[in-house]
PDB file of C-alpha atoms in Angstrom:
ATOM      1  CA  UNK A   1       4.173 -12.032   6.175  1.00 87.00           C
ATOM      2  CA  UNK A   2       4.459 -15.464   5.770  1.00 89.00           C
ATOM      3  CA  UNK A   3       4.158 -16.270   9.885  1.00 85.00           C
ATOM      4  CA  UNK A   4       1.318 -13.428   9.764  1.00 83.00           C
ATOM      5  CA  UNK A   5      -0.888 -13.993   7.056  1.00 87.00           C
ATOM      6  CA  UNK A   6      -0.472 -18.256   8.223  1.00 86.00           C
ATOM      7  CA  UNK A   7      -1.685 -17.099  11.820  1.00 85.00           C
ATOM      8  CA  UNK A   8      -4.478 -15.247  10.416  1.00 86.00           C
ATOM      9  CA  UNK A   9      -5.208 -17.415   8.052  1.00 87.00           C
ATOM     10  CA  UNK A  10      -5.382 -20.468  10.681  1.00 88.00           C
ATOM     11  CA  UNK A  11      -6.967 -18.382  13.280  1.00 88.00           C
ATOM     12  CA  UNK A  12      -9.810 -17.103  11.222  1.00 88.00           C
ATOM     13  CA  UNK A  13      -9.655 -20.648   9.356  1.00 88.00           C
ATOM     14  CA  UNK A  14      -9.202 -19.228   6.141  1.00 84.00           C
ATOM     15  CA  UNK A  15     -10.836 -21.761   2.788  1.00 81.00           C
ATOM     16  CA  UNK A  16      -8.918 -22.402  -0.313  1.00 76.00           C
ATOM     17  CA  UNK A  17     -12.162 -21.045  -1.842  1.00 81.00           C
ATOM     18  CA  UNK A  18     -12.359 -17.308   0.164  1.00 84.00           C
ATOM     19  CA  UNK A  19     -11.637 -14.594  -1.248  1.00 88.00           C
ATOM     20  CA  UNK A  20      -8.891 -12.716   1.350  1.00 87.00           C
ATOM     21  CA  UNK A  21      -8.516  -8.996   0.179  1.00 91.00           C
ATOM     22  CA  UNK A  22      -4.717  -8.006   1.323  1.00 92.00           C
ATOM     23  CA  UNK A  23      -3.912  -3.951   1.701  1.00 94.00           C
ATOM     24  CA  UNK A  24      -0.572  -2.570   2.152  1.00 93.00           C
ATOM     25  CA  UNK A  25       0.217   1.253   3.555  1.00 90.00           C
ATOM     26  CA  UNK A  26       3.791   2.121   3.300  1.00 89.00           C
ATOM     27  CA  UNK A  27       5.262   5.499   3.007  1.00 88.00           C
ATOM     28  CA  UNK A  28       7.744   4.658   0.419  1.00 89.00           C
ATOM     29  CA  UNK A  29       6.619   3.058  -3.756  1.00 90.00           C
ATOM     30  CA  UNK A  30       7.004  -0.151  -3.462  1.00 91.00           C
ATOM     31  CA  UNK A  31       9.130  -1.903  -6.177  1.00 90.00           C
ATOM     32  CA  UNK A  32       8.391  -5.006  -8.037  1.00 92.00           C
ATOM     33  CA  UNK A  33      10.630  -7.375  -5.797  1.00 94.00           C
ATOM     34  CA  UNK A  34       8.192  -6.581  -2.764  1.00 92.00           C
ATOM     35  CA  UNK A  35       4.966  -7.294  -4.992  1.00 92.00           C
ATOM     36  CA  UNK A  36       6.434 -10.014  -6.766  1.00 93.00           C
ATOM     37  CA  UNK A  37       7.092 -12.279  -3.289  1.00 92.00           C
ATOM     38  CA  UNK A  38       3.662 -10.675  -2.015  1.00 90.00           C
ATOM     39  CA  UNK A  39       2.775 -12.987  -4.778  1.00 87.00           C
ATOM     40  CA  UNK A  40       4.991 -15.996  -4.881  1.00 91.00           C
ATOM     41  CA  UNK A  41       3.810 -16.234  -1.014  1.00 89.00           C
ATOM     42  CA  UNK A  42       0.062 -16.379  -1.843  1.00 84.00           C
ATOM     43  CA  UNK A  43       1.251 -19.337  -4.260  1.00 85.00           C
ATOM     44  CA  UNK A  44       3.218 -20.718  -1.933  1.00 88.00           C
ATOM     45  CA  UNK A  45       0.629 -21.156   0.559  1.00 83.00           C
ATOM     46  CA  UNK A  46      -2.494 -21.000  -1.913  1.00 81.00           C
ATOM     47  CA  UNK A  47      -4.217 -18.862  -1.494  1.00 81.00           C
ATOM     48  CA  UNK A  48      -5.481 -18.413  -4.735  1.00 80.00           C
ATOM     49  CA  UNK A  49      -8.811 -16.352  -4.591  1.00 87.00           C
ATOM     50  CA  UNK A  50      -6.472 -13.525  -3.021  1.00 89.00           C
ATOM     51  CA  UNK A  51      -6.963  -9.247  -3.579  1.00 92.00           C
ATOM     52  CA  UNK A  52      -4.318  -7.140  -3.005  1.00 91.00           C
ATOM     53  CA  UNK A  53      -4.041  -3.257  -2.830  1.00 95.00           C
ATOM     54  CA  UNK A  54      -0.597  -1.825  -2.304  1.00 95.00           C
ATOM     55  CA  UNK A  55      -1.326   2.021  -1.325  1.00 96.00           C
ATOM     56  CA  UNK A  56       1.569   4.548  -1.421  1.00 95.00           C
ATOM     57  CA  UNK A  57       0.679   7.097   1.529  1.00 93.00           C
ATOM     58  CA  UNK A  58       2.803  10.484   0.336  1.00 93.00           C
ATOM     59  CA  UNK A  59       3.729  12.878   3.129  1.00 90.00           C
ATOM     60  CA  UNK A  60       5.865  15.254   0.426  1.00 92.00           C
ATOM     61  CA  UNK A  61       3.744  16.177  -2.778  1.00 95.00           C
ATOM     62  CA  UNK A  62       2.902  19.190  -4.486  1.00 96.00           C
ATOM     63  CA  UNK A  63      -1.263  19.305  -2.848  1.00 97.00           C
ATOM     64  CA  UNK A  64      -2.950  21.505  -0.783  1.00 96.00           C
ATOM     65  CA  UNK A  65      -6.742  22.130  -0.180  1.00 96.00           C
ATOM     66  CA  UNK A  66      -8.514  24.717   1.441  1.00 96.00           C
ATOM     67  CA  UNK A  67     -12.589  25.304   2.290  1.00 95.00           C
ATOM     68  CA  UNK A  68     -12.998  29.554   1.760  1.00 94.00           C
ATOM     69  CA  UNK A  69     -16.206  28.700   4.021  1.00 94.00           C
ATOM     70  CA  UNK A  70     -14.179  27.604   6.934  1.00 93.00           C
ATOM     71  CA  UNK A  71     -14.308  29.417   9.599  1.00 91.00           C
ATOM     72  CA  UNK A  72     -12.084  28.259  12.091  1.00 88.00           C
ATOM     73  CA  UNK A  73     -12.725  26.618  15.384  1.00 90.00           C
ATOM     74  CA  UNK A  74     -11.811  28.384  18.521  1.00 85.00           C
ATOM     75  CA  UNK A  75     -13.748  31.167  20.495  1.00 78.00           C
ATOM     76  CA  UNK A  76     -11.009  34.216  21.522  1.00 83.00           C
ATOM     77  CA  UNK A  77      -8.056  32.865  19.023  1.00 84.00           C
ATOM     78  CA  UNK A  78      -9.957  31.355  15.490  1.00 87.00           C
ATOM     79  CA  UNK A  79      -8.029  28.125  14.423  1.00 91.00           C
ATOM     80  CA  UNK A  80      -7.961  26.292  11.367  1.00 90.00           C
ATOM     81  CA  UNK A  81      -9.190  29.072   9.348  1.00 92.00           C
ATOM     82  CA  UNK A  82      -9.661  27.626   5.291  1.00 93.00           C
ATOM     83  CA  UNK A  83      -9.071  24.318   6.403  1.00 93.00           C
ATOM     84  CA  UNK A  84     -10.762  21.990   5.041  1.00 95.00           C
ATOM     85  CA  UNK A  85     -12.455  19.129   7.290  1.00 94.00           C
ATOM     86  CA  UNK A  86     -11.026  15.974   8.602  1.00 92.00           C
ATOM     87  CA  UNK A  87     -12.312  13.011   6.000  1.00 92.00           C
ATOM     88  CA  UNK A  88     -12.215  14.799   3.218  1.00 95.00           C
ATOM     89  CA  UNK A  89     -11.402  13.241  -0.174  1.00 96.00           C
ATOM     90  CA  UNK A  90     -10.304  14.487  -3.436  1.00 97.00           C
ATOM     91  CA  UNK A  91      -9.585  11.390  -6.319  1.00 97.00           C
ATOM     92  CA  UNK A  92      -7.267  13.587  -8.633  1.00 97.00           C
ATOM     93  CA  UNK A  93      -6.578  10.080 -11.342  1.00 96.00           C
ATOM     94  CA  UNK A  94      -7.917   6.721 -11.190  1.00 96.00           C
ATOM     95  CA  UNK A  95      -5.181   5.868  -8.687  1.00 97.00           C
ATOM     96  CA  UNK A  96      -4.790   9.057  -6.208  1.00 97.00           C
ATOM     97  CA  UNK A  97      -6.525  11.067  -3.861  1.00 97.00           C
ATOM     98  CA  UNK A  98      -6.590  13.359  -1.253  1.00 97.00           C
ATOM     99  CA  UNK A  99      -7.487  12.575   1.880  1.00 96.00           C
ATOM    100  CA  UNK A 100      -7.820  14.998   4.660  1.00 94.00           C
ATOM    101  CA  UNK A 101      -6.714  13.736   7.732  1.00 90.00           C
ATOM    102  CA  UNK A 102      -6.813  16.572  10.021  1.00 89.00           C
ATOM    103  CA  UNK A 103      -9.212  18.912  10.259  1.00 89.00           C
ATOM    104  CA  UNK A 104      -9.424  22.526  12.160  1.00 92.00           C
ATOM    105  CA  UNK A 105     -10.753  21.089  15.444  1.00 88.00           C
ATOM    106  CA  UNK A 106      -7.312  18.767  14.591  1.00 87.00           C
ATOM    107  CA  UNK A 107      -5.116  21.797  15.305  1.00 87.00           C
ATOM    108  CA  UNK A 108      -3.356  22.028  18.940  1.00 84.00           C
ATOM    109  CA  UNK A 109      -2.624  26.007  17.925  1.00 84.00           C
ATOM    110  CA  UNK A 110      -3.292  28.565  15.884  1.00 84.00           C
ATOM    111  CA  UNK A 111       0.268  29.051  14.411  1.00 87.00           C
ATOM    112  CA  UNK A 112      -0.020  25.193  13.189  1.00 86.00           C
ATOM    113  CA  UNK A 113      -1.842  26.411   9.989  1.00 87.00           C
ATOM    114  CA  UNK A 114      -3.571  24.745   7.650  1.00 91.00           C
ATOM    115  CA  UNK A 115      -2.986  20.664   7.411  1.00 91.00           C
ATOM    116  CA  UNK A 116      -1.272  19.012   3.933  1.00 93.00           C
ATOM    117  CA  UNK A 117      -3.240  16.541   3.251  1.00 94.00           C
ATOM    118  CA  UNK A 118      -1.882  13.400   3.095  1.00 94.00           C
ATOM    119  CA  UNK A 119      -1.869  11.328  -0.906  1.00 96.00           C
ATOM    120  CA  UNK A 120      -2.450   8.242  -1.929  1.00 96.00           C
ATOM    121  CA  UNK A 121      -1.149   6.732  -4.375  1.00 97.00           C
ATOM    122  CA  UNK A 122      -2.229   2.431  -5.543  1.00 96.00           C
ATOM    123  CA  UNK A 123      -0.178   1.167  -6.922  1.00 96.00           C
ATOM    124  CA  UNK A 124      -0.576  -0.416 -11.187  1.00 94.00           C
ATOM    125  CA  UNK A 125       0.033  -4.419  -9.426  1.00 93.00           C
ATOM    126  CA  UNK A 126      -2.817  -4.171  -7.783  1.00 94.00           C
ATOM    127  CA  UNK A 127      -5.687  -6.631  -7.754  1.00 92.00           C
ATOM    128  CA  UNK A 128      -8.135  -4.511  -5.392  1.00 96.00           C
ATOM    129  CA  UNK A 129      -8.128  -0.731  -7.302  1.00 96.00           C
ATOM    130  CA  UNK A 130     -11.816   0.645  -5.462  1.00 97.00           C
ATOM    131  CA  UNK A 131     -10.146   4.103  -4.159  1.00 96.00           C
ATOM    132  CA  UNK A 132     -12.763   5.013  -2.552  1.00 95.00           C
ATOM    133  CA  UNK A 133     -12.962   2.218  -0.157  1.00 96.00           C
ATOM    134  CA  UNK A 134      -9.307   1.930   0.397  1.00 96.00           C
ATOM    135  CA  UNK A 135      -9.418   5.528   1.079  1.00 95.00           C
ATOM    136  CA  UNK A 136     -12.086   5.208   3.721  1.00 94.00           C
ATOM    137  CA  UNK A 137      -9.429   2.409   5.566  1.00 93.00           C
ATOM    138  CA  UNK A 138      -7.369   4.709   6.185  1.00 92.00           C
ATOM    139  CA  UNK A 139      -9.561   7.331   7.692  1.00 90.00           C
ATOM    140  CA  UNK A 140     -11.006   4.961   9.830  1.00 89.00           C
ATOM    141  CA  UNK A 141      -6.865   3.310  11.043  1.00 86.00           C
ATOM    142  CA  UNK A 142      -6.708   7.288  12.520  1.00 85.00           C
ATOM    143  CA  UNK A 143      -9.543   6.805  14.667  1.00 78.00           C
ATOM    144  CA  UNK A 144      -8.277   3.026  16.149  1.00 73.00           C
ATOM    145  CA  UNK A 145      -5.658   4.348  18.819  1.00 66.00           C
ATOM    146  CA  UNK A 146      -5.257   2.517  22.030  1.00 65.00           C
ATOM    147  CA  UNK A 147      -3.645   5.168  23.085  1.00 65.00           C
ATOM    148  CA  UNK A 148      -6.060   8.564  23.149  1.00 65.00           C
ATOM    149  CA  UNK A 149      -9.842   9.120  22.663  1.00 61.00           C
ATOM    150  CA  UNK A 150      -8.685  11.775  19.671  1.00 65.00           C
ATOM    151  CA  UNK A 151      -7.657  11.154  15.742  1.00 74.00           C
ATOM    152  CA  UNK A 152      -3.916   9.945  15.340  1.00 72.00           C
ATOM    153  CA  UNK A 153      -2.351  12.314  12.725  1.00 72.00           C
ATOM    154  CA  UNK A 154      -1.666   8.880  10.845  1.00 74.00           C
ATOM    155  CA  UNK A 155      -3.554   5.502  10.353  1.00 77.00           C
ATOM    156  CA  UNK A 156      -2.256   3.398  12.960  1.00 71.00           C
ATOM    157  CA  UNK A 157      -0.861   0.477  10.255  1.00 73.00           C
ATOM    158  CA  UNK A 158       1.741   2.774   9.907  1.00 74.00           C
ATOM    159  CA  UNK A 159       2.430   5.250  12.954  1.00 71.00           C
ATOM    160  CA  UNK A 160       2.104   1.479  15.273  1.00 69.00           C
ATOM    161  CA  UNK A 161       5.602  -0.026  12.944  1.00 73.00           C
ATOM    162  CA  UNK A 162       6.636   3.429  13.712  1.00 75.00           C
ATOM    163  CA  UNK A 163       6.964   3.410  17.609  1.00 76.00           C
ATOM    164  CA  UNK A 164       7.772  -0.558  17.246  1.00 73.00           C
ATOM    165  CA  UNK A 165      10.712   0.817  15.283  1.00 76.00           C
ATOM    166  CA  UNK A 166      11.490   3.256  17.228  1.00 79.00           C
ATOM    167  CA  UNK A 167      11.125   1.237  20.873  1.00 77.00           C
ATOM    168  CA  UNK A 168      13.022  -1.715  19.298  1.00 77.00           C
ATOM    169  CA  UNK A 169      15.767   0.852  18.996  1.00 81.00           C
ATOM    170  CA  UNK A 170      15.359   1.679  22.034  1.00 82.00           C
ATOM    171  CA  UNK A 171      16.303  -1.405  24.089  1.00 81.00           C
ATOM    172  CA  UNK A 172      18.959  -2.478  21.511  1.00 79.00           C
ATOM    173  CA  UNK A 173      21.428  -2.373  24.154  1.00 83.00           C
ATOM    174  CA  UNK A 174      19.838  -3.889  26.549  1.00 83.00           C
ATOM    175  CA  UNK A 175      22.022  -7.229  27.952  1.00 84.00           C
ATOM    176  CA  UNK A 176      19.700 -10.364  27.012  1.00 81.00           C
ATOM    177  CA  UNK A 177      17.351  -8.973  24.641  1.00 78.00           C
ATOM    178  CA  UNK A 178      16.893  -9.692  20.735  1.00 76.00           C
ATOM    179  CA  UNK A 179      14.646  -8.491  18.150  1.00 72.00           C
ATOM    180  CA  UNK A 180      12.658 -11.815  18.016  1.00 72.00           C
ATOM    181  CA  UNK A 181      11.147 -11.216  21.167  1.00 69.00           C
ATOM    182  CA  UNK A 182       8.546  -9.153  20.007  1.00 69.00           C
ATOM    183  CA  UNK A 183       8.035 -12.324  17.241  1.00 70.00           C
ATOM    184  CA  UNK A 184       6.557 -13.378  21.326  1.00 68.00           C
ATOM    185  CA  UNK A 185       4.245 -12.430  23.675  1.00 68.00           C
ATOM    186  CA  UNK A 186       5.572  -9.270  23.886  1.00 60.00           C
ATOM    187  CA  UNK A 187       4.767  -7.707  20.856  1.00 60.00           C
ATOM    188  CA  UNK A 188       1.603  -9.156  21.054  1.00 62.00           C
ATOM    189  CA  UNK A 189       0.826  -6.796  24.581  1.00 61.00           C
ATOM    190  CA  UNK A 190      -0.278  -2.788  24.170  1.00 56.00           C
ATOM    191  CA  UNK A 191       2.759  -2.042  26.349  1.00 52.00           C
ATOM    192  CA  UNK A 192       5.229  -2.599  23.467  1.00 48.00           C
ATOM    193  CA  UNK A 193       4.046   0.402  22.079  1.00 46.00           C
TER     194      UNK A 193
END
C-alpha cells in the first residue's frame, strides 16, 4: 500500500492540501488492525486530508431481489424471469445496500435462475460514507474489463486481484520465478491477467 500510494502520489503530483479518497473493496470483514495500518500509513506519508471508505462486498447473505414485472429475455426460451435489472440498488440501512451486478440480459442460460445481488457493507470507521457513490463505483468497475466488452460478474477491483493471485499460483513451480517480479514491468502489463 505504501508503494502504491507513493507511486500514484508522485504520478498525480498530489499536494498536501489536496483531499484524497481511498476506497478499499474486499470480500471479507475489515479488522481494526488493517484500518489502523491504513491510518498510520497516511500519517507517515503526511497525507492529512484523506477520506477512507472500507467497503465489504458480501456474496453470502440472506437477501434476494425480485422484479415481478420482468418477463425475461430471449425468443425461444426466456431467461431471467422476475430478475431485477442490472444496476438496481436497494438501500437497507445507512451503511448497507444491495446492488444487482447481473440482470436478465447477463444470464447465459434459462437454468441460471435469478441472479443474487451483492450486499455492500460500509465499515463504521469509514470517513467517506456516500453509499450511493460507492455502490455506483462498484457497479462501474464491472464495466471496465479489458478482457471483454460484456459486463464482468464482479468489480475489477476484486476480479483482477483474484486473477493475479491465481496466475501467481500457476507460476510458483517455474524456475527462477519470484512473486516480487509482479512489482516491476510484468505486473503492469495486461497480458499477466
